[in-house]
């Protein structure tokens, strides 16, 4: 089989994505809104002048959605989604359940049925910590419950953890003392605000849950770089994670850096010198369609092919997953085709690792 | 009309450029010196080993300046300039009058005649603040006069404002108190140095003039990234502007990031999540000719096409404006041609927005 | 002669490389290990899934090393190395003797014979300072001996100096006082640790040895950006060197920035505005083979061609030097070929400057 045909038919594990939504009326605006990271206040005029919107529309048309309208009924909507997901050979979706779009299909079983994939959830550390805070009287109680949540996660079906430290203060995680963490927790608890933004509390929990996460053999994902206006991208540079990686990578913590753009070169470098460090370029493969070949090439300048993963970070509509798959496989094919001094068997091996094998190895390790 | 022909004939609004100069004797050295951001101490040997110098010479030759000599008389020099500017369909020049090269043609009317364009000036905030400081006894007097200058700018023909905070301390603008600003002003006033470098004073004035600028409906430009050795490019990262953008973009301040290289990806990201944020890649289109296609592609990875503008940042000689126009249109054509899933009408629409329509919309809003 | 043939036959001065090693038994693993910056703890599995490993193997095969085995005897090993180095026209190797791989060939004469090149050493400032500290009772004694080492370096055959400040604390060199340096020295001396990591001591010595280095007319190299996990790449951004460059570049210090990735654009910018500043993209040309054309293009976006140098940063095996030469010349040819508005003589002139002339000019100045 030719390399391009081989890559086309490879199954995809989407190791970082979100909920799909129901068959709703305002499909055109929802499709436009999900084609950008901007919030609802951002002008629709500018969204419709972004390339991703046009790519999403083209993808919808390709799969028989000639106009951007709601589907006549749920069965048609479901059949449409099946066409999209099966066309691109999606095999598994690992859903970060910490973000819930309006009209989300919350049932993972229903999502599995509609996409004909295996679906498993990812546990967000900060949102879990927030929920537990509201029901904990003291730091000790909170910390005990949070540790228990991590220990029990695998048994409850979770296949990984995720930290959104980058959305709350940045990636410069440090080893803070228990006393400092306790003081910051108390301040947070007394503030009346559930949202956790204390760099002290977040650093403490991510740092000190790491040995428990290692024990579960599940990976820990980090939001890195590109995101909505709510992330301070200046503080989202993965080079800031050096202390954390020096401490935990060598002890066996599997770390997965998500998105990474525009720090994908930095992420690739980290993967080339730290053990157990994986990364992806999700969110660029659908929201930055013209960028994909260049960004994938840059991401792979230094990184081992065994450390790079497919993901979409998609939500809401099948088109977002589909564009990611389409653009990613095309860019990967083009990248590998240029490596004329590597045997074709090896190129196919790398493609398979990237599309699904590595994700299955690190997320589904017994 | 084919896309490339369509783009070729589009008018150009150069929303950020500087003064042209008179017909002078040392034309060869002046052309070399303006082909780089380096100062006069920098060796001519190295300047002549930069690509921009060769591109400027090739452009001069193309338009009938066979040797690098002064023109026989002003009429020939003027005719030569008309050939250059009309060939590339320059329609408007918005001149930042805060930088004055030696032998500058200071009359905007004369510049308009020589280039056959409409010319309008941009007001620099820091230099205006400096001038007013020298004639103000107190902080209050200075602040009143500076506010008046902003309020009257439109009436006096200005079409926008510009901050060079990046040349003075960086882009991390903060909301400083009036008391702190007053203390810093007094220190500055008493220092005997006119040049304004206080981050406190600059932050105060840019932050607190913003509501007045919004009222004028004129945009506020910022120098970002690439510039001469006098800018600390480490502090010129536009991600540092996040607090400022969070405060003012949503209230309607039209912000235009100039140059941006090597932070053009960061600028494109900001444009994709903040309302009213525009940017360009001026100065690369003429001083980095081999970079242009790549940098334009990178700038447009995430940004709406409705937020990206042509500009040259040129000064001194017509060749600098011409190379920018030439390289910019070529790169834009190549970029749009690759988007085979977008209807050609839409591609033409984007090209027109970028070359002149968006600049006319945001700078000439009534 | 065609441009590509001309570049092929140009001699190469490798102005930054390390020791070769002897003919050892575990050649396969040594070749794998030197194809990455990762340390020995890093999994061989991931190293063998990096592109550089495959490129090194392909290069070995090309020169008659069909299997990755030790050579039958030293004569065959030596002949093999001669084939590699002469094929790529290596003329000179400037060896940073501060890093010594296992089984290194420490004799520069033997290295010269085996590679048929002229070999000269580079003096590392920090390791020299460490050695002298162990034999100095006081700060004054240490500082006198260190100054003497710099003054005598040229006479002892050294052709340049190197600072690894980026491996010890970062590139934000400052002008520290003698009193502060003395206090930090005493703390270091009393710590019992030979390794020098004090930012105060390193800043002091690099800053204050600079006038002596200027007097020798030898260049001062800096490790910048890409390196093993031991460097904090966040602190390895050359824009942080602005204060140092402002102080010393104008006084005639020839500064050479090594590697630079992923800050090669920043390095190119610095070269375009500071006098006497040179740089290379070593280590990418062999450890990131798929990156080479793009990184070289990016490095040359703003930089004068008279400021860019070939280097490999290779050590251990001839393949590492060879891949660098191969990839570098190919990328340079491709870059120059695109410049269709520059006379071919000028393109050849630039290629010659980059491959050997500039290095000979700045390192071998009498």
mmCIF file of C-alpha atoms in Angstrom, chain A residues 234 237 239-240 242 246 250 265-266 269 271-276 278 294 297-298 300-307 335 338-339 341-343 346 349-350 353 361, chain C residues 36-39 41-43 45-46 48-51 54-55 58 226-234 261-264 284 287-291 294-295 298 327:
data_model
loop_
_atom_site.group_PDB
_atom_site.id
_atom_site.type_symbol
_atom_site.label_atom_id
_atom_site.label_comp_id
_atom_site.label_asym_id
_atom_site.label_seq_id
_atom_site.Cartn_x
_atom_site.Cartn_y
_atom_site.Cartn_z
ATOM 1 C CA UNK A 234 2.761 34.772 27.826
ATOM 2 C CA UNK A 237 5.200 28.752 27.475
ATOM 3 C CA UNK A 239 9.687 26.020 28.953
ATOM 4 C CA UNK A 240 8.333 27.405 32.240
ATOM 5 C CA UNK A 242 11.207 22.883 33.592
ATOM 6 C CA UNK A 246 12.861 17.798 36.194
ATOM 7 C CA UNK A 250 12.248 11.060 35.575
ATOM 8 C CA UNK A 265 8.967 24.045 18.720
ATOM 9 C CA UNK A 266 9.630 24.449 22.447
ATOM 10 C CA UNK A 269 12.498 20.262 22.161
ATOM 11 C CA UNK A 271 10.022 15.938 24.204
ATOM 12 C CA UNK A 272 13.505 15.383 22.802
ATOM 13 C CA UNK A 273 15.271 15.728 26.159
ATOM 14 C CA UNK A 274 12.741 14.706 28.848
ATOM 15 C CA UNK A 275 11.540 11.106 29.269
ATOM 16 C CA UNK A 276 7.782 10.410 29.279
ATOM 17 C CA UNK A 278 4.268 13.724 24.848
ATOM 18 C CA UNK A 294 4.080 24.237 8.615
ATOM 19 C CA UNK A 297 6.773 20.259 10.349
ATOM 20 C CA UNK A 298 8.020 22.636 13.042
ATOM 21 C CA UNK A 300 8.620 17.512 14.487
ATOM 22 C CA UNK A 301 11.959 19.258 13.998
ATOM 23 C CA UNK A 302 13.455 17.764 17.157
ATOM 24 C CA UNK A 303 10.804 15.517 18.687
ATOM 25 C CA UNK A 304 10.819 11.719 18.466
ATOM 26 C CA UNK A 305 7.943 10.458 16.325
ATOM 27 C CA UNK A 306 7.092 8.260 19.308
ATOM 28 C CA UNK A 307 6.148 11.343 21.365
ATOM 29 C CA UNK A 335 5.913 15.472 6.150
ATOM 30 C CA UNK A 338 9.784 14.201 2.224
ATOM 31 C CA UNK A 339 11.950 11.808 4.298
ATOM 32 C CA UNK A 341 16.275 8.422 3.277
ATOM 33 C CA UNK A 342 14.012 6.497 5.672
ATOM 34 C CA UNK A 343 12.600 3.063 4.704
ATOM 35 C CA UNK A 346 9.585 2.880 9.203
ATOM 36 C CA UNK A 349 5.374 2.685 11.685
ATOM 37 C CA UNK A 350 5.723 6.329 12.713
ATOM 38 C CA UNK A 353 2.315 5.464 16.342
ATOM 39 C CA UNK A 361 -0.106 2.685 24.833
ATOM 40 C CA UNK C 36 20.259 13.553 20.407
ATOM 41 C CA UNK C 37 20.903 16.107 23.157
ATOM 42 C CA UNK C 38 19.172 13.850 25.696
ATOM 43 C CA UNK C 39 21.183 12.351 28.536
ATOM 44 C CA UNK C 41 18.724 8.156 31.124
ATOM 45 C CA UNK C 42 16.595 8.990 28.093
ATOM 46 C CA UNK C 43 15.039 5.878 26.466
ATOM 47 C CA UNK C 45 13.449 3.558 22.075
ATOM 48 C CA UNK C 46 12.608 7.246 21.640
ATOM 49 C CA UNK C 48 15.626 5.526 17.590
ATOM 50 C CA UNK C 49 12.304 7.140 16.733
ATOM 51 C CA UNK C 50 14.012 10.458 16.083
ATOM 52 C CA UNK C 51 14.846 11.395 12.511
ATOM 53 C CA UNK C 54 18.064 7.515 10.737
ATOM 54 C CA UNK C 55 19.978 10.266 8.990
ATOM 55 C CA UNK C 58 22.034 6.638 6.206
ATOM 56 C CA UNK C 226 19.068 24.616 22.034
ATOM 57 C CA UNK C 227 21.024 22.236 24.239
ATOM 58 C CA UNK C 228 20.472 19.327 26.574
ATOM 59 C CA UNK C 229 17.931 19.221 29.435
ATOM 60 C CA UNK C 230 20.524 20.911 31.629
ATOM 61 C CA UNK C 231 19.998 24.298 29.969
ATOM 62 C CA UNK C 232 17.002 26.410 30.931
ATOM 63 C CA UNK C 233 16.068 27.396 27.407
ATOM 64 C CA UNK C 234 13.663 30.024 28.735
ATOM 65 C CA UNK C 261 17.353 27.625 17.790
ATOM 66 C CA UNK C 262 14.485 28.346 18.451
ATOM 67 C CA UNK C 263 15.730 31.932 18.805
ATOM 68 C CA UNK C 264 17.501 32.033 15.429
ATOM 69 C CA UNK C 284 20.050 21.822 14.099
ATOM 70 C CA UNK C 287 20.100 16.818 15.095
ATOM 71 C CA UNK C 288 17.083 18.266 13.285
ATOM 72 C CA UNK C 289 17.583 17.228 9.659
ATOM 73 C CA UNK C 290 14.019 17.963 8.509
ATOM 74 C CA UNK C 291 14.266 21.478 9.993
ATOM 75 C CA UNK C 294 13.330 26.296 7.105
ATOM 76 C CA UNK C 295 15.596 27.261 10.000
ATOM 77 C CA UNK C 298 14.429 32.042 9.017
ATOM 78 C CA UNK C 327 22.294 19.518 5.201
#
